[in-house]
């Protein structure tokens, strides 16, 4: 083939490092817009970004020119620097080192998008840890729970 083509939908989840630092509602929209710009800067397409006070979900089309690890690194690094400019409450803000990345089929694109858009409602019924474990089980990922919840 003379041309490289791809359309990889990816659902990314990551959590704040210290549970004592919460992402306040007032800055979330601006944070998500900033993350979207970082994703675009990395030749990828943000579809929806949302979350609650302690974690973020991203659905994007990942560029064929970047690895998932590099894309997440860029989003976390730049957004962590940005959020620190939002006041002294964020001076020690950081994301946890790990993340989860899941492929999303075209047939589940709309369902995944709606799920991410409804994070606030969803998390009135279920905490982050329960949600995360459900994703890991749904995707058949092996994990050691001793290492999931450390900073």
mmCIF file of C-alpha atoms in Angstrom:
data_model
loop_
_atom_site.group_PDB
_atom_site.id
_atom_site.type_symbol
_atom_site.label_atom_id
_atom_site.label_comp_id
_atom_site.label_asym_id
_atom_site.label_seq_id
_atom_site.Cartn_x
_atom_site.Cartn_y
_atom_site.Cartn_z
ATOM 1 C CA UNK A 1 0.000 0.000 0.000
ATOM 2 C CA UNK A 2 1.256 3.448 -0.771
ATOM 3 C CA UNK A 3 -0.773 5.124 1.972
ATOM 4 C CA UNK A 4 -1.091 4.416 5.689
ATOM 5 C CA UNK A 5 -4.648 4.776 6.968
ATOM 6 C CA UNK A 6 -6.160 4.146 10.372
ATOM 7 C CA UNK A 7 -9.101 5.066 12.562
ATOM 8 C CA UNK A 8 -8.443 3.937 16.117
ATOM 9 C CA UNK A 9 -10.997 4.958 18.716
ATOM 10 C CA UNK A 10 -9.426 4.891 22.178
ATOM 11 C CA UNK A 11 -11.033 5.350 25.592
ATOM 12 C CA UNK A 12 -8.428 6.626 28.072
ATOM 13 C CA UNK A 13 -8.880 6.880 31.836
ATOM 14 C CA UNK A 14 -6.515 8.339 34.425
ATOM 15 C CA UNK A 15 -6.761 9.502 38.033
ATOM 16 C CA UNK A 16 -5.332 12.295 40.165
ATOM 17 C CA UNK A 17 -2.290 11.315 42.202
ATOM 18 C CA UNK A 18 -3.379 12.607 45.579
ATOM 19 C CA UNK A 19 -7.016 12.118 46.524
ATOM 20 C CA UNK A 20 -6.773 15.236 48.666
ATOM 21 C CA UNK A 21 -6.523 17.431 45.550
ATOM 22 C CA UNK A 22 -9.838 17.536 43.686
ATOM 23 C CA UNK A 23 -10.500 19.020 40.269
ATOM 24 C CA UNK A 24 -13.060 21.702 41.015
ATOM 25 C CA UNK A 25 -16.158 21.885 38.849
ATOM 26 C CA UNK A 26 -15.417 25.500 37.898
ATOM 27 C CA UNK A 27 -12.265 24.607 35.964
ATOM 28 C CA UNK A 28 -13.231 21.252 34.447
ATOM 29 C CA UNK A 29 -14.604 22.593 31.150
ATOM 30 C CA UNK A 30 -11.493 24.675 30.631
ATOM 31 C CA UNK A 31 -9.283 21.701 31.586
ATOM 32 C CA UNK A 32 -11.052 19.429 29.124
ATOM 33 C CA UNK A 33 -10.750 22.019 26.352
ATOM 34 C CA UNK A 34 -7.042 22.327 27.116
ATOM 35 C CA UNK A 35 -6.650 18.534 26.981
ATOM 36 C CA UNK A 36 -8.480 18.526 23.653
ATOM 37 C CA UNK A 37 -5.975 21.039 22.280
ATOM 38 C CA UNK A 38 -3.085 18.826 23.434
ATOM 39 C CA UNK A 39 -4.670 15.837 21.710
ATOM 40 C CA UNK A 40 -5.039 17.874 18.490
ATOM 41 C CA UNK A 41 -1.407 19.027 18.777
ATOM 42 C CA UNK A 42 -0.507 15.326 18.700
ATOM 43 C CA UNK A 43 -2.353 14.763 15.413
ATOM 44 C CA UNK A 44 -5.247 13.003 17.148
ATOM 45 C CA UNK A 45 -8.925 13.932 17.322
ATOM 46 C CA UNK A 46 -10.674 14.482 20.658
ATOM 47 C CA UNK A 47 -14.289 13.311 20.583
ATOM 48 C CA UNK A 48 -15.340 13.797 24.205
ATOM 49 C CA UNK A 49 -13.477 14.528 27.438
ATOM 50 C CA UNK A 50 -15.214 14.491 30.795
ATOM 51 C CA UNK A 51 -14.805 13.323 34.344
ATOM 52 C CA UNK A 52 -15.399 14.125 37.959
ATOM 53 C CA UNK A 53 -13.265 15.581 40.722
ATOM 54 C CA UNK A 54 -10.713 12.748 40.800
ATOM 55 C CA UNK A 55 -10.391 11.292 37.298
ATOM 56 C CA UNK A 56 -10.813 11.929 33.585
ATOM 57 C CA UNK A 57 -12.187 9.934 30.657
ATOM 58 C CA UNK A 58 -11.138 10.714 27.086
ATOM 59 C CA UNK A 59 -12.546 9.285 23.870
ATOM 60 C CA UNK A 60 -10.419 10.168 20.886
ATOM 61 C CA UNK A 61 -9.298 9.016 17.478
ATOM 62 C CA UNK A 62 -5.626 8.272 17.936
ATOM 63 C CA UNK A 63 -3.156 9.290 15.246
ATOM 64 C CA UNK A 64 -1.225 6.566 13.479
ATOM 65 C CA UNK A 65 1.903 8.617 14.229
ATOM 66 C CA UNK A 66 1.898 8.354 18.035
ATOM 67 C CA UNK A 67 1.805 5.577 20.591
ATOM 68 C CA UNK A 68 -0.878 5.478 23.250
ATOM 69 C CA UNK A 69 1.760 5.848 25.981
ATOM 70 C CA UNK A 70 3.189 8.981 24.345
ATOM 71 C CA UNK A 71 -0.244 10.540 23.798
ATOM 72 C CA UNK A 72 -1.236 9.980 27.439
ATOM 73 C CA UNK A 73 2.148 11.262 28.621
ATOM 74 C CA UNK A 74 1.688 14.475 26.643
ATOM 75 C CA UNK A 75 -1.872 15.048 27.855
ATOM 76 C CA UNK A 76 -0.959 14.396 31.488
ATOM 77 C CA UNK A 77 2.282 16.399 31.437
ATOM 78 C CA UNK A 78 0.843 19.512 29.835
ATOM 79 C CA UNK A 79 -2.481 19.453 31.680
ATOM 80 C CA UNK A 80 -0.700 18.995 35.018
ATOM 81 C CA UNK A 81 1.398 22.093 34.319
ATOM 82 C CA UNK A 82 -1.690 24.013 33.214
ATOM 83 C CA UNK A 83 -3.799 23.117 36.250
ATOM 84 C CA UNK A 84 -1.046 24.330 38.588
ATOM 85 C CA UNK A 85 -1.635 27.839 37.188
ATOM 86 C CA UNK A 86 -5.236 27.757 38.448
ATOM 87 C CA UNK A 87 -4.464 28.650 42.029
ATOM 88 C CA UNK A 88 -2.619 27.588 45.152
ATOM 89 C CA UNK A 89 -5.045 24.685 45.747
ATOM 90 C CA UNK A 90 -3.398 22.998 42.732
ATOM 91 C CA UNK A 91 0.259 23.731 43.534
ATOM 92 C CA UNK A 92 0.967 20.049 44.274
ATOM 93 C CA UNK A 93 -1.354 18.660 41.592
ATOM 94 C CA UNK A 94 -0.224 15.598 39.664
ATOM 95 C CA UNK A 95 -1.744 12.702 37.789
ATOM 96 C CA UNK A 96 -1.031 9.125 38.858
ATOM 97 C CA UNK A 97 1.671 7.455 36.781
ATOM 98 C CA UNK A 98 -0.637 4.830 35.323
ATOM 99 C CA UNK A 99 -3.592 4.941 32.975
ATOM 100 C CA UNK A 100 -5.967 2.637 31.157
ATOM 101 C CA UNK A 101 -6.483 2.676 27.423
ATOM 102 C CA UNK A 102 -9.191 0.651 25.720
ATOM 103 C CA UNK A 103 -9.955 0.201 22.053
ATOM 104 C CA UNK A 104 -13.505 1.109 21.116
ATOM 105 C CA UNK A 105 -15.222 -0.392 18.093
ATOM 106 C CA UNK A 106 -17.187 1.848 15.743
ATOM 107 C CA UNK A 107 -20.358 0.070 16.879
ATOM 108 C CA UNK A 108 -19.696 1.124 20.521
ATOM 109 C CA UNK A 109 -18.564 4.673 19.727
ATOM 110 C CA UNK A 110 -21.919 6.311 20.575
ATOM 111 C CA UNK A 111 -22.419 4.237 23.733
ATOM 112 C CA UNK A 112 -18.911 5.100 24.960
ATOM 113 C CA UNK A 113 -19.392 8.780 24.147
ATOM 114 C CA UNK A 114 -22.672 8.878 26.102
ATOM 115 C CA UNK A 115 -21.042 7.063 29.019
ATOM 116 C CA UNK A 116 -18.261 9.656 29.200
ATOM 117 C CA UNK A 117 -20.701 12.560 28.858
ATOM 118 C CA UNK A 118 -22.719 11.257 31.837
ATOM 119 C CA UNK A 119 -19.884 10.863 34.337
ATOM 120 C CA UNK A 120 -21.436 12.979 37.086
ATOM 121 C CA UNK A 121 -24.678 11.015 37.054
ATOM 122 C CA UNK A 122 -22.845 7.708 36.782
ATOM 123 C CA UNK A 123 -20.605 8.452 39.759
ATOM 124 C CA UNK A 124 -23.544 9.164 42.029
ATOM 125 C CA UNK A 125 -24.087 5.385 41.907
ATOM 126 C CA UNK A 126 -20.556 4.008 41.575
ATOM 127 C CA UNK A 127 -17.114 5.045 42.773
ATOM 128 C CA UNK A 128 -13.987 5.232 40.645
ATOM 129 C CA UNK A 129 -12.420 2.003 41.899
ATOM 130 C CA UNK A 130 -15.539 -0.047 41.193
ATOM 131 C CA UNK A 131 -15.856 1.533 37.748
ATOM 132 C CA UNK A 132 -12.198 0.912 36.911
ATOM 133 C CA UNK A 133 -12.335 -2.743 37.982
ATOM 134 C CA UNK A 134 -15.424 -3.253 35.806
ATOM 135 C CA UNK A 135 -13.555 -1.907 32.775
ATOM 136 C CA UNK A 136 -10.549 -4.130 33.471
ATOM 137 C CA UNK A 137 -12.785 -7.185 33.783
ATOM 138 C CA UNK A 138 -14.880 -6.273 30.731
ATOM 139 C CA UNK A 139 -11.731 -6.037 28.615
ATOM 140 C CA UNK A 140 -10.201 -9.175 30.132
ATOM 141 C CA UNK A 141 -7.114 -7.424 31.479
ATOM 142 C CA UNK A 142 -4.991 -9.198 34.060
ATOM 143 C CA UNK A 143 -3.940 -6.955 36.921
ATOM 144 C CA UNK A 144 -2.574 -7.024 40.422
ATOM 145 C CA UNK A 145 -4.888 -5.021 42.676
ATOM 146 C CA UNK A 146 -1.951 -4.306 45.029
ATOM 147 C CA UNK A 147 -0.618 -1.930 42.380
ATOM 148 C CA UNK A 148 -3.827 -0.344 41.083
ATOM 149 C CA UNK A 149 -4.439 2.153 43.859
ATOM 150 C CA UNK A 150 -0.950 3.355 44.757
ATOM 151 C CA UNK A 151 0.260 6.863 44.002
#
